[in-house]
JSON list of C-alpha atoms in Angstrom, two decimals:
[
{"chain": "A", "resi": 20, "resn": "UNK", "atom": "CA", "xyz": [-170.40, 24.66, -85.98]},
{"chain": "A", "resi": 21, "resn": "UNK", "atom": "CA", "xyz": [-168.87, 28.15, -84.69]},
{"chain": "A", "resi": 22, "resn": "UNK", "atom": "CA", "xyz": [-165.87, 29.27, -85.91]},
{"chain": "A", "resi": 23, "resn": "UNK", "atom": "CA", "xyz": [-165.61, 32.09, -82.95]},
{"chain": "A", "resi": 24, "resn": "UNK", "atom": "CA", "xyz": [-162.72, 30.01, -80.97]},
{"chain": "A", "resi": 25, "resn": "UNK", "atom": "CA", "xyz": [-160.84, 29.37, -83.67]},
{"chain": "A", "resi": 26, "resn": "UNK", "atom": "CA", "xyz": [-161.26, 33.17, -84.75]},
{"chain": "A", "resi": 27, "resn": "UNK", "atom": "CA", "xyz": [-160.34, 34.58, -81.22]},
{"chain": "A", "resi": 28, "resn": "UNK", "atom": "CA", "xyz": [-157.04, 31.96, -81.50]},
{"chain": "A", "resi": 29, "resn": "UNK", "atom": "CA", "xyz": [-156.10, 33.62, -84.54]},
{"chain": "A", "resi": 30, "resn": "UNK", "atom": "CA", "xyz": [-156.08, 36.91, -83.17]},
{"chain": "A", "resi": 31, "resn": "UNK", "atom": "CA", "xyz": [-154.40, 36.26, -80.23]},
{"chain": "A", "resi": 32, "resn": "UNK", "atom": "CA", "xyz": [-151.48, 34.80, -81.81]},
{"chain": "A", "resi": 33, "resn": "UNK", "atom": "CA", "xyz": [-151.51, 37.85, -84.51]},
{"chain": "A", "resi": 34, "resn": "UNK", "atom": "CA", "xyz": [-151.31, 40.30, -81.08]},
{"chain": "A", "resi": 35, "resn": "UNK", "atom": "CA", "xyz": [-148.56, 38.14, -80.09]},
{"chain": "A", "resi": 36, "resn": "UNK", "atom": "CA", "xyz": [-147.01, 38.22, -83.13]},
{"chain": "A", "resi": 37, "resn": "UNK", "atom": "CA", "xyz": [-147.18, 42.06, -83.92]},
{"chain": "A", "resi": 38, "resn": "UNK", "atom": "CA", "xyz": [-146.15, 42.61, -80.38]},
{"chain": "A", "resi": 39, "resn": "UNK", "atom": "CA", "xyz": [-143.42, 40.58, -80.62]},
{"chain": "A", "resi": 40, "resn": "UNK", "atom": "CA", "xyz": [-142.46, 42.42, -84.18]},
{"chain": "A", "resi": 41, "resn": "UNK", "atom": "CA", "xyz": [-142.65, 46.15, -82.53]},
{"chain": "A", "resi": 42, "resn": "UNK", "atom": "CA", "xyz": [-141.64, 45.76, -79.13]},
{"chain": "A", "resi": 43, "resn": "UNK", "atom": "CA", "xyz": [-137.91, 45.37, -80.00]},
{"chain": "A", "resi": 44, "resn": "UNK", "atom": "CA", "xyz": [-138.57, 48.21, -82.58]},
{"chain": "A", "resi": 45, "resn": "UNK", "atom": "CA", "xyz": [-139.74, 50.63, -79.76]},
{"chain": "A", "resi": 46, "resn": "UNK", "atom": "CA", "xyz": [-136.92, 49.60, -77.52]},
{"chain": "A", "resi": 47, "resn": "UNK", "atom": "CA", "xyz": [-134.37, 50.80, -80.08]},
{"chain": "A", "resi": 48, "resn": "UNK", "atom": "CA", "xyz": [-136.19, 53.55, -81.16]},
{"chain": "A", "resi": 49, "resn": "UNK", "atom": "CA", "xyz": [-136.24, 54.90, -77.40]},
{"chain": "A", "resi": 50, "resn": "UNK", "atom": "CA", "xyz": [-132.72, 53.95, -76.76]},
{"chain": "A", "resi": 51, "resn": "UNK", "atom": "CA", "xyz": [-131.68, 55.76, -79.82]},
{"chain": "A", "resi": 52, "resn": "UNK", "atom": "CA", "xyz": [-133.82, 59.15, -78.61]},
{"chain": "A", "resi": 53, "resn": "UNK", "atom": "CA", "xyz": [-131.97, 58.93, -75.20]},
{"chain": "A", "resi": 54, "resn": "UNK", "atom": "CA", "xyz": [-128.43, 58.30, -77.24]},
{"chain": "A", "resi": 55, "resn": "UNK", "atom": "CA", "xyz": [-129.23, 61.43, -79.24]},
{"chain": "A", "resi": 56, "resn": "UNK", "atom": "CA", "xyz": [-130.34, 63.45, -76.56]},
{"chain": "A", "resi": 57, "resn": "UNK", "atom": "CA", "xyz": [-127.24, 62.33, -74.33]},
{"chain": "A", "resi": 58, "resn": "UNK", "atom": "CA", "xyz": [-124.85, 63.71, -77.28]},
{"chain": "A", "resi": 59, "resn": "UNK", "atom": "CA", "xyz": [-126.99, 66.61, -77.30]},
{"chain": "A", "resi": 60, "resn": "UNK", "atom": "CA", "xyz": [-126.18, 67.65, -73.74]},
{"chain": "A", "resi": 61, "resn": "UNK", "atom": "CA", "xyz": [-122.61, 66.60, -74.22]},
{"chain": "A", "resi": 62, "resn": "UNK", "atom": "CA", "xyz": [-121.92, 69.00, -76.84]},
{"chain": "A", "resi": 63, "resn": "UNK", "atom": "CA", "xyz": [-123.79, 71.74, -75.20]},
{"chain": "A", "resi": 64, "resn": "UNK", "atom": "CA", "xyz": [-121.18, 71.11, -72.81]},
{"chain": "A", "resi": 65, "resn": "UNK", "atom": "CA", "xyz": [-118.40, 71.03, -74.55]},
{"chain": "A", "resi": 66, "resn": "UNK", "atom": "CA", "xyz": [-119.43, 74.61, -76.00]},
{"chain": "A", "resi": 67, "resn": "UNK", "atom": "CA", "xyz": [-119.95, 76.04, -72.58]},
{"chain": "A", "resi": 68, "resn": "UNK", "atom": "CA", "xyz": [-116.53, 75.32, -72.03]},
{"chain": "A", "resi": 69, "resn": "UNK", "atom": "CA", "xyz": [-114.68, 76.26, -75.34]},
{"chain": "A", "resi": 70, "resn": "UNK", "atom": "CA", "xyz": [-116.56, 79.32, -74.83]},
{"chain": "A", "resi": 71, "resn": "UNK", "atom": "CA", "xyz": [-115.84, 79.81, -70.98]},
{"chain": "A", "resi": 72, "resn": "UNK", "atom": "CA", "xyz": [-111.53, 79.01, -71.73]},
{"chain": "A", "resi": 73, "resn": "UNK", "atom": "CA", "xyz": [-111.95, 81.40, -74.88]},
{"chain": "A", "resi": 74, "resn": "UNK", "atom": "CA", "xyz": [-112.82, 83.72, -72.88]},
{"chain": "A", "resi": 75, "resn": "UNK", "atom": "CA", "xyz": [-110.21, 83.45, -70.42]},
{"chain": "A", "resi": 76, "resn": "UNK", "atom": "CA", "xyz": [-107.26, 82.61, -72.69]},
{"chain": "A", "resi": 77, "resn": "UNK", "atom": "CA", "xyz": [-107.78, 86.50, -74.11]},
{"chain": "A", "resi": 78, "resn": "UNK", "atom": "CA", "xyz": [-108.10, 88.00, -70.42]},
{"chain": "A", "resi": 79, "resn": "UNK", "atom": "CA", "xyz": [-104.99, 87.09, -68.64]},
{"chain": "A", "resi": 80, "resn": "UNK", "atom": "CA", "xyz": [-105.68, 89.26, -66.02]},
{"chain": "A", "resi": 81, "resn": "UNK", "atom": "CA", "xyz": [-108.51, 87.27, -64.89]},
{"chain": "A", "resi": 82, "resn": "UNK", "atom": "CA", "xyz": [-106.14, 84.43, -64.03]},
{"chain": "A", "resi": 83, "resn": "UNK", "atom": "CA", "xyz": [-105.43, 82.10, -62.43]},
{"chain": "A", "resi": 84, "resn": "UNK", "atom": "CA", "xyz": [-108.94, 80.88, -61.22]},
{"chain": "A", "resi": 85, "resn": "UNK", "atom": "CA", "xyz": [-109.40, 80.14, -57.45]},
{"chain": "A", "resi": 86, "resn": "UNK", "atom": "CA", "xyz": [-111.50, 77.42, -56.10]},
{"chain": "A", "resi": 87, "resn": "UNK", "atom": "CA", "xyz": [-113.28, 75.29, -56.89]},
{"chain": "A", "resi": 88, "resn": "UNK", "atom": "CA", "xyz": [-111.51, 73.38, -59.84]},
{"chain": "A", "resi": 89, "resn": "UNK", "atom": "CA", "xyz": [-113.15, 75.06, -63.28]},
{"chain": "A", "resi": 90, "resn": "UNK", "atom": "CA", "xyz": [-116.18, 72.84, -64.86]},
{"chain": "A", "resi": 91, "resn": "UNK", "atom": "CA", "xyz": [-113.53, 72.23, -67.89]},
{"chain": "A", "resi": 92, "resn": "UNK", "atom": "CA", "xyz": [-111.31, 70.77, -64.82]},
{"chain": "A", "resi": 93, "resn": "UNK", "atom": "CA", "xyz": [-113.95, 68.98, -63.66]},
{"chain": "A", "resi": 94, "resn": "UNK", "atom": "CA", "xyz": [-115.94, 67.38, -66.51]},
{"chain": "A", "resi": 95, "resn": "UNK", "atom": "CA", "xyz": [-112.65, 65.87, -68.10]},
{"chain": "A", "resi": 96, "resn": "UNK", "atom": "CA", "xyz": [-111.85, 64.58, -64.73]},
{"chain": "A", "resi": 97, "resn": "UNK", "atom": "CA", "xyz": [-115.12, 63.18, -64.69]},
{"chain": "A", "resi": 98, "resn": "UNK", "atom": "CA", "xyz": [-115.49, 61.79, -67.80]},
{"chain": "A", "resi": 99, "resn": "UNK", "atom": "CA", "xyz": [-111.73, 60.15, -68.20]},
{"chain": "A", "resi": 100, "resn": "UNK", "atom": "CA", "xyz": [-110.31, 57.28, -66.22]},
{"chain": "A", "resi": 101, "resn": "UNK", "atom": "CA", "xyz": [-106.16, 57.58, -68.03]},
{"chain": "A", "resi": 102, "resn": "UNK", "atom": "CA", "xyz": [-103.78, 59.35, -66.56]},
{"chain": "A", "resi": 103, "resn": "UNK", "atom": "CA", "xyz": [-99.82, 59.73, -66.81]},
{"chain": "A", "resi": 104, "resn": "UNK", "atom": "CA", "xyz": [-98.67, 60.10, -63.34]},
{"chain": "A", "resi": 105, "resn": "UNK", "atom": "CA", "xyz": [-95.05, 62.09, -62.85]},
{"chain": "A", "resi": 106, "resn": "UNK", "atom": "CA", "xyz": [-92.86, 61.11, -60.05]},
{"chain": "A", "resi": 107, "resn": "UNK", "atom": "CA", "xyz": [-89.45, 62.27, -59.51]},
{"chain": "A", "resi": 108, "resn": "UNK", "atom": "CA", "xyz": [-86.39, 59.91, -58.93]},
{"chain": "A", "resi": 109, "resn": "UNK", "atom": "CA", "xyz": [-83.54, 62.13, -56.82]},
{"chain": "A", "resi": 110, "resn": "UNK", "atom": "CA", "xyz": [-81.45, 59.35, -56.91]},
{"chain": "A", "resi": 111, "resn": "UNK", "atom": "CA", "xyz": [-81.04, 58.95, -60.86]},
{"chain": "A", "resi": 112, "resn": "UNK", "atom": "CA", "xyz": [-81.74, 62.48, -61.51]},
{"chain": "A", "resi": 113, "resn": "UNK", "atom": "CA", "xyz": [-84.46, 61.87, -63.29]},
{"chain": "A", "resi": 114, "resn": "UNK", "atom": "CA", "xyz": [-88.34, 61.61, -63.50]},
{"chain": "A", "resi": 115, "resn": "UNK", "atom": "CA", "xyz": [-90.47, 58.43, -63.96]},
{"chain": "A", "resi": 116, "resn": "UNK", "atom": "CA", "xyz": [-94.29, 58.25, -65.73]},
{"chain": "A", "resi": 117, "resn": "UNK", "atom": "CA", "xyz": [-96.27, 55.79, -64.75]},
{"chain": "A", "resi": 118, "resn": "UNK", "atom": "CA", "xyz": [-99.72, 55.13, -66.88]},
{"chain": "A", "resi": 119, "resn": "UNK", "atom": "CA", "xyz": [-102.58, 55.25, -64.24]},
{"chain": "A", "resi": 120, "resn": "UNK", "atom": "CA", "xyz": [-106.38, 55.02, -63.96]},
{"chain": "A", "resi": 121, "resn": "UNK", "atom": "CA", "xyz": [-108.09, 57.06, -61.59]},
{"chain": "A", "resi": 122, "resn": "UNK", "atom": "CA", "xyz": [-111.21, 58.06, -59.89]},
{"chain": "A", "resi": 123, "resn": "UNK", "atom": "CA", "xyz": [-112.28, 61.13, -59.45]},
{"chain": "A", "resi": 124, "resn": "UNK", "atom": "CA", "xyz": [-114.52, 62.21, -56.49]},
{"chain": "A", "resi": 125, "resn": "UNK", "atom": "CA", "xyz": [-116.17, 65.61, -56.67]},
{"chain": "A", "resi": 126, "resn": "UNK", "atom": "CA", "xyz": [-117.94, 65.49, -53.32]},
{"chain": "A", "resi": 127, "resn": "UNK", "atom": "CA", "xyz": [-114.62, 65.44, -51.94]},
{"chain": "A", "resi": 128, "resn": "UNK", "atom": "CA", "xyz": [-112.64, 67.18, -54.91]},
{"chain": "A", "resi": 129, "resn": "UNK", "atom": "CA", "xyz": [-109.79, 64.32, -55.24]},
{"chain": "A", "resi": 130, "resn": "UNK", "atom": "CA", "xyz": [-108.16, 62.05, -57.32]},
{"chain": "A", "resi": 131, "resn": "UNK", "atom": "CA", "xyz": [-107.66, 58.38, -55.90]},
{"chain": "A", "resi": 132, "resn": "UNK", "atom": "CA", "xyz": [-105.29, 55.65, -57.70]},
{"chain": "A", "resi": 133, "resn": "UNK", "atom": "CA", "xyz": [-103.76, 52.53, -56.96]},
{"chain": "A", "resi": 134, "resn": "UNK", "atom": "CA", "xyz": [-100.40, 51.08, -57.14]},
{"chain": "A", "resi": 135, "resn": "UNK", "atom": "CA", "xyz": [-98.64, 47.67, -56.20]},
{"chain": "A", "resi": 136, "resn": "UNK", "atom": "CA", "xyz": [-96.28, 48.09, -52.63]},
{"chain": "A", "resi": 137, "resn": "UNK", "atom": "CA", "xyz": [-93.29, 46.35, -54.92]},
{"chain": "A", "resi": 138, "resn": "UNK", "atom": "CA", "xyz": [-92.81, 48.88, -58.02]},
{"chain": "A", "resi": 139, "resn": "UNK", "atom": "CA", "xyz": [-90.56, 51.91, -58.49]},
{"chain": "A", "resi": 140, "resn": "UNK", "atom": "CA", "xyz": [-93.42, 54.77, -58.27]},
{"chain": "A", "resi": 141, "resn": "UNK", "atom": "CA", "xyz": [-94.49, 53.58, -54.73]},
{"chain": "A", "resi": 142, "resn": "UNK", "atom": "CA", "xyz": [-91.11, 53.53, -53.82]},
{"chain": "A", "resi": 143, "resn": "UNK", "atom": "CA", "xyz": [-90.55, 57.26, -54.77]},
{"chain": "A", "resi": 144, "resn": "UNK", "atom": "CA", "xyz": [-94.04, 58.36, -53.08]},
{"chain": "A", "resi": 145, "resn": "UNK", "atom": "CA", "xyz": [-92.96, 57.16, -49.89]},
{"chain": "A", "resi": 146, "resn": "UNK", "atom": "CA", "xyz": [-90.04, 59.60, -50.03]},
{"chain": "A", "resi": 147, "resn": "UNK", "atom": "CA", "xyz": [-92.09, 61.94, -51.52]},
{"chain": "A", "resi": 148, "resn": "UNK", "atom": "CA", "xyz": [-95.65, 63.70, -51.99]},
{"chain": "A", "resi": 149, "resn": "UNK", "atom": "CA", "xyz": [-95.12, 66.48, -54.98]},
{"chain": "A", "resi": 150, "resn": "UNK", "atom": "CA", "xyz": [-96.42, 64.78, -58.20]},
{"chain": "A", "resi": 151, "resn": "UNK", "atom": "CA", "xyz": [-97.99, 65.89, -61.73]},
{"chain": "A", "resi": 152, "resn": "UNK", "atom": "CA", "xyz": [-100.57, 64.62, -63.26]},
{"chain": "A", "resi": 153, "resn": "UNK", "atom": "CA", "xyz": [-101.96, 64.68, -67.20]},
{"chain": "A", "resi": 154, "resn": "UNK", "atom": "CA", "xyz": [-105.08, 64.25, -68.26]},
{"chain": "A", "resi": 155, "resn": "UNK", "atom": "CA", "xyz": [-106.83, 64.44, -71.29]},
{"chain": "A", "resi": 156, "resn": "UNK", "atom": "CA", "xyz": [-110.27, 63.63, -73.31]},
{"chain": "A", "resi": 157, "resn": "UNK", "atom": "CA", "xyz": [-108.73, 62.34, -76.31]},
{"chain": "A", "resi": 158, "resn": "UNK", "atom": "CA", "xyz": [-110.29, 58.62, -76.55]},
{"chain": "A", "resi": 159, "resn": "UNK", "atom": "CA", "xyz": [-110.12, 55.96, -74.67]},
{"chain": "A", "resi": 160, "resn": "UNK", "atom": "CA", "xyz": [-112.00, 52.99, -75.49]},
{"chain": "A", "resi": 161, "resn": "UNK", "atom": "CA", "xyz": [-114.84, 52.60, -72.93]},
{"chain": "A", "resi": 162, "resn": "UNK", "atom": "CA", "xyz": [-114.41, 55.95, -71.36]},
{"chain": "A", "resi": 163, "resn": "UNK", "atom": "CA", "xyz": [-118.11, 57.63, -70.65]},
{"chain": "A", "resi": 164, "resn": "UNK", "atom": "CA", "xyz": [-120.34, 54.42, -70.80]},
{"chain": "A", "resi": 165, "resn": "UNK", "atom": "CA", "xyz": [-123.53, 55.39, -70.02]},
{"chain": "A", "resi": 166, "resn": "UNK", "atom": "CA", "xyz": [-124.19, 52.03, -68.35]},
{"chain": "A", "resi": 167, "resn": "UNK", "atom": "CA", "xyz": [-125.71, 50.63, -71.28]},
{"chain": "A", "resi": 168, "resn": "UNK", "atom": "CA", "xyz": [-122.66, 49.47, -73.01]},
{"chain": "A", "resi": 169, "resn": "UNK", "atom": "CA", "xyz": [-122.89, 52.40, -75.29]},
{"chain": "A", "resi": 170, "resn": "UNK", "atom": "CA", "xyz": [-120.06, 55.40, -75.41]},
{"chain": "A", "resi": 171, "resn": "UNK", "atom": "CA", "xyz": [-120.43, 59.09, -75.90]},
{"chain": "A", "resi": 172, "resn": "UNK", "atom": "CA", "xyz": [-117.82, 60.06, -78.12]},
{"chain": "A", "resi": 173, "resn": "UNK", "atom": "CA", "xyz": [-115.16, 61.97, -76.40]},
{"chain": "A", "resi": 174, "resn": "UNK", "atom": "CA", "xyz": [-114.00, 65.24, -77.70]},
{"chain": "A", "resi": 175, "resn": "UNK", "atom": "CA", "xyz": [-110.08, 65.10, -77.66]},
{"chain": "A", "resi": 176, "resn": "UNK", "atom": "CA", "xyz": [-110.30, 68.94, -77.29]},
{"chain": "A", "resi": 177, "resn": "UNK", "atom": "CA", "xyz": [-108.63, 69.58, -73.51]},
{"chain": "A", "resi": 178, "resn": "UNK", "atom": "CA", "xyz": [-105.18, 68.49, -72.00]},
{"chain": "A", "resi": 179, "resn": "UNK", "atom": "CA", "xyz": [-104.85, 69.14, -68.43]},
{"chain": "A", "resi": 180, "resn": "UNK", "atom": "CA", "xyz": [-101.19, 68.99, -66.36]},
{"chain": "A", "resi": 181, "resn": "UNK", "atom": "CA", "xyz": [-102.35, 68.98, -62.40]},
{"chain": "A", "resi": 182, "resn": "UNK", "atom": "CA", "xyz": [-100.05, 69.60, -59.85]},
{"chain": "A", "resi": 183, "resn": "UNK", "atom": "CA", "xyz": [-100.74, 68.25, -56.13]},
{"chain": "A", "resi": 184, "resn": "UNK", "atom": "CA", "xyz": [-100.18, 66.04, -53.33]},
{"chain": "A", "resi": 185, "resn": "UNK", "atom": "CA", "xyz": [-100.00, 62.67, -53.13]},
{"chain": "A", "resi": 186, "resn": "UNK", "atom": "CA", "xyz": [-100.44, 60.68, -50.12]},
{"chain": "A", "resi": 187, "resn": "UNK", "atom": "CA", "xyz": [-100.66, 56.88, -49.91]},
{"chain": "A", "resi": 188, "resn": "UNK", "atom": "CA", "xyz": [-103.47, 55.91, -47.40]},
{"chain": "A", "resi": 189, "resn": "UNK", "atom": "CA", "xyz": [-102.54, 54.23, -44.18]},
{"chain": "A", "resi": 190, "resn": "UNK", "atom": "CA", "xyz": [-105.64, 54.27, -42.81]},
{"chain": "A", "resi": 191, "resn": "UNK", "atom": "CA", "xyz": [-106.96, 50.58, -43.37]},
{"chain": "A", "resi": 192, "resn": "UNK", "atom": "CA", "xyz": [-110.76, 51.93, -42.72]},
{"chain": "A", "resi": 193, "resn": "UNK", "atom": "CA", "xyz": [-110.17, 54.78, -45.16]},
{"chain": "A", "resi": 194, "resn": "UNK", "atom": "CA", "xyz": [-108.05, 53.04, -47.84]},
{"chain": "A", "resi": 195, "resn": "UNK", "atom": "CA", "xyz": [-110.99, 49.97, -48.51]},
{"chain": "A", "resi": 196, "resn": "UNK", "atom": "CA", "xyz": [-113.41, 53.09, -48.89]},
{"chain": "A", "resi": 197, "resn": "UNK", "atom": "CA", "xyz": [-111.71, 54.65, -51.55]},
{"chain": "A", "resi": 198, "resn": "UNK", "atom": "CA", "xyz": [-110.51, 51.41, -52.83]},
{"chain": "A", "resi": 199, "resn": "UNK", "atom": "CA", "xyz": [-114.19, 50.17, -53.29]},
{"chain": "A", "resi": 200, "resn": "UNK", "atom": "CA", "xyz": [-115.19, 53.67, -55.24]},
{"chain": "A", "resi": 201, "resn": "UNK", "atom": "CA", "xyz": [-111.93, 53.21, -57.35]},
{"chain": "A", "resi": 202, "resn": "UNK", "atom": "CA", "xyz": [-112.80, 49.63, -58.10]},
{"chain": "A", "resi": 203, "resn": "UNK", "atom": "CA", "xyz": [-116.55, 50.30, -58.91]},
{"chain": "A", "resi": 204, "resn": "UNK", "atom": "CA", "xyz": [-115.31, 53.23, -61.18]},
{"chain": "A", "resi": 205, "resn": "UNK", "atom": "CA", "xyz": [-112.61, 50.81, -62.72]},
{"chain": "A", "resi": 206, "resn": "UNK", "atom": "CA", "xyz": [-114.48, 47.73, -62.51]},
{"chain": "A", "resi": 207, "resn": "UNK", "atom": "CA", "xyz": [-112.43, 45.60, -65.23]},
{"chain": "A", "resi": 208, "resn": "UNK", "atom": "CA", "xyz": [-109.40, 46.19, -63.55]},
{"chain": "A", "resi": 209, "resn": "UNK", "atom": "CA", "xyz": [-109.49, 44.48, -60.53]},
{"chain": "A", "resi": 210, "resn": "UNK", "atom": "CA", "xyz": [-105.89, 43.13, -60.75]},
{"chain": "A", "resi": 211, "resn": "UNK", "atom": "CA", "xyz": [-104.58, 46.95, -59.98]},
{"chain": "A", "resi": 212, "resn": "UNK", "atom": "CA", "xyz": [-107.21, 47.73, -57.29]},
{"chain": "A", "resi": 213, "resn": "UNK", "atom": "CA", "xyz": [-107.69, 44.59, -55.45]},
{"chain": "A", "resi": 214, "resn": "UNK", "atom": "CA", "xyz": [-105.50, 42.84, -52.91]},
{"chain": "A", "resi": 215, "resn": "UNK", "atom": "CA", "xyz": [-102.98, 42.63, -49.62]},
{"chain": "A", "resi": 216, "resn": "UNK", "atom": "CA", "xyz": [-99.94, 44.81, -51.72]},
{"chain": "A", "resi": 217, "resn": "UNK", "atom": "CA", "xyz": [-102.15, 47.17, -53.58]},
{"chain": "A", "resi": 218, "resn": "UNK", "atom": "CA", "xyz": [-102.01, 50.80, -51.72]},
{"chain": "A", "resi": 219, "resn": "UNK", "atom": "CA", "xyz": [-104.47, 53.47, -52.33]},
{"chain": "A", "resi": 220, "resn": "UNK", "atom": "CA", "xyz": [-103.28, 56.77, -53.58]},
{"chain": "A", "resi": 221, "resn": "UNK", "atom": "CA", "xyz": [-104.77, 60.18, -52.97]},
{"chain": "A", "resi": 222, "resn": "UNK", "atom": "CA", "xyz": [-104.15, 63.20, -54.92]},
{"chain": "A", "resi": 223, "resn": "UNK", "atom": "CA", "xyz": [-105.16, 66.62, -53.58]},
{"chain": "A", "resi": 224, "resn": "UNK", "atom": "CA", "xyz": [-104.77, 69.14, -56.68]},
{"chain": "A", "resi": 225, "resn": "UNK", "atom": "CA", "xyz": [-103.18, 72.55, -55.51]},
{"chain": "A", "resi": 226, "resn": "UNK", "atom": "CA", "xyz": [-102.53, 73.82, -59.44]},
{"chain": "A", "resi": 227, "resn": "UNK", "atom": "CA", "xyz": [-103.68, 73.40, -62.90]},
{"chain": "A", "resi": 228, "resn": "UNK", "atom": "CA", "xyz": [-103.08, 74.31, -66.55]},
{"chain": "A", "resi": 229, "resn": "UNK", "atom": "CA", "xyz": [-105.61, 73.56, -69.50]},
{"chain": "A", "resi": 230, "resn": "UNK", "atom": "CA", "xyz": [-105.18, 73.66, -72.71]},
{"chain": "A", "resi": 231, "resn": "UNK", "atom": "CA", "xyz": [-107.22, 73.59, -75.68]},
{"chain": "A", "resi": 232, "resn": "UNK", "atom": "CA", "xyz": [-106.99, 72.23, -79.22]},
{"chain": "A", "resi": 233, "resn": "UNK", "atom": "CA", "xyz": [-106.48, 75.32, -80.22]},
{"chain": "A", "resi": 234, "resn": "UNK", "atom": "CA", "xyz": [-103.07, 76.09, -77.87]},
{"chain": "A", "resi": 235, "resn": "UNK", "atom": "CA", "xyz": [-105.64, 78.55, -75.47]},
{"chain": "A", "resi": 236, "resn": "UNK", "atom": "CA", "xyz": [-104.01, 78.78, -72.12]},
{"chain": "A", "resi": 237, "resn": "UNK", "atom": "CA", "xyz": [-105.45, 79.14, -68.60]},
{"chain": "A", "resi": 238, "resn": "UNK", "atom": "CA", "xyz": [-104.73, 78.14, -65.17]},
{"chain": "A", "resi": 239, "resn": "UNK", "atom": "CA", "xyz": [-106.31, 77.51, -61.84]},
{"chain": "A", "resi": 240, "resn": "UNK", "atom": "CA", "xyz": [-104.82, 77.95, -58.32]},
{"chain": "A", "resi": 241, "resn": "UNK", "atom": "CA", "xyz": [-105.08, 77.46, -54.71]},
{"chain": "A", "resi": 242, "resn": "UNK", "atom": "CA", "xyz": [-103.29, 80.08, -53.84]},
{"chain": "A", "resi": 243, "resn": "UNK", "atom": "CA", "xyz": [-104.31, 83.19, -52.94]},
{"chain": "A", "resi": 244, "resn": "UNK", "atom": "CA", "xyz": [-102.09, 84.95, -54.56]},
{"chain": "A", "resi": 245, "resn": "UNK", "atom": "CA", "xyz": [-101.49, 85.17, -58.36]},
{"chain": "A", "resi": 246, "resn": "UNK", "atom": "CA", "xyz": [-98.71, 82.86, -59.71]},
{"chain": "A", "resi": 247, "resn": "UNK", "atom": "CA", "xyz": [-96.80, 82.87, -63.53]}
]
């Protein structure tokens, strides 16, 4: 009697088997290369820009930048969701800081954020529009997830103080299409995006200051015309 069937079983299930062994080994393996090669671009980053503010810090004359916001500006903005919004309080002489997360859209060069109707901060910004804003890329948890629940390690090398406008959005059409990019930017935090007395902020930077771990200086401008 032939043994072929019961050979070609066996080495089916083997190919099943080995299969079974290496494809999980080649799916980390891959997802590793693209990790590394992820970092790799980050850091080449990161060197651009210590080299581009470097470079800056020691020629003051070539400040402040114009438009559009510096790549430094930009990448931290991009790669951050924290920020500590400044607000001024006439009445009590004082300031207020509210903690914030934010999106930031570069097509349009903005900062959106979101705030509930009933707290002090909205109260301020509808007597007001000056604010400050600080960012930085020291960590923050889940900041940078490359949407495979994996993080690129931030490099807690750049803190940023923006000064701008902010307006809260009236316009309902408007406000639910920057409230759906906020939310899909910020998507565990529904509760301060979502709902009938959450108002959508917009920040329109007119000035910035950057500053490096190593206390390098430079600034960035609207204005035409230089500024101290």
């Amino acid at each position: 009697m032939s043994n072929k069937p019961t050979n070609t079983h066996n080495a089916l299930q083997t190919a099943i088997s080995l299969t079974a062994f290496l494809l999980p080994i080649l799916y980390l393996t891959q997802k590793q290369k693209r990790l590394t090669e992820k970092q790799r671009q980050y850091n080449a980053e990161r060197e651009k820009e210590r080299a581009f503010l470097h470079n800056l810090a020691r020629n003051p004359s070539l400040q402040p930048l114009r438009p559009p916001l510096p790549d430094i500006v930009r990448g931290v903005l991009r790669r951050c969701r924290f920020a500590y919004l400044s607000t001024m309080d006439v009445a009590a002489n004082s300031s207020h800081l509210s903690l914030m997360r934010f999106t930031y859209l570069p097509e349009e060069e903005l900062i959106l954020m979101s705030t509930n109707i009933y707290t002090k901060k909205y109260e301020m910004l509808e007597k007001q529009n000056g604010v400050a804003l600080l960012i930085h890329d020291f960590s923050e948890g889940n900041s940078g997830s490359d949407g495979e629940n994996t993080t690129v390690r931030l490099t807690g090398e750049y803190s940023i103080t923006l000064n701008g406008t902010c307006s809260v959005i009236k316009d309902a059409v408007l406000a639910e299409r920057y409230r759906a990019a906020h939310l899909k930017n910020n998507p565990d935090y529904p509760q301060f995006i979502v709902g009938k007395d959450i108002a959508m902020l917009r920040v329109d930077v007119l000035s910035a200051r950057i500053c490096n771990i190593n206390d390098e200086v430079i600034k960035w401008n609207v204005e035409q015309e230089s500024t101290s």
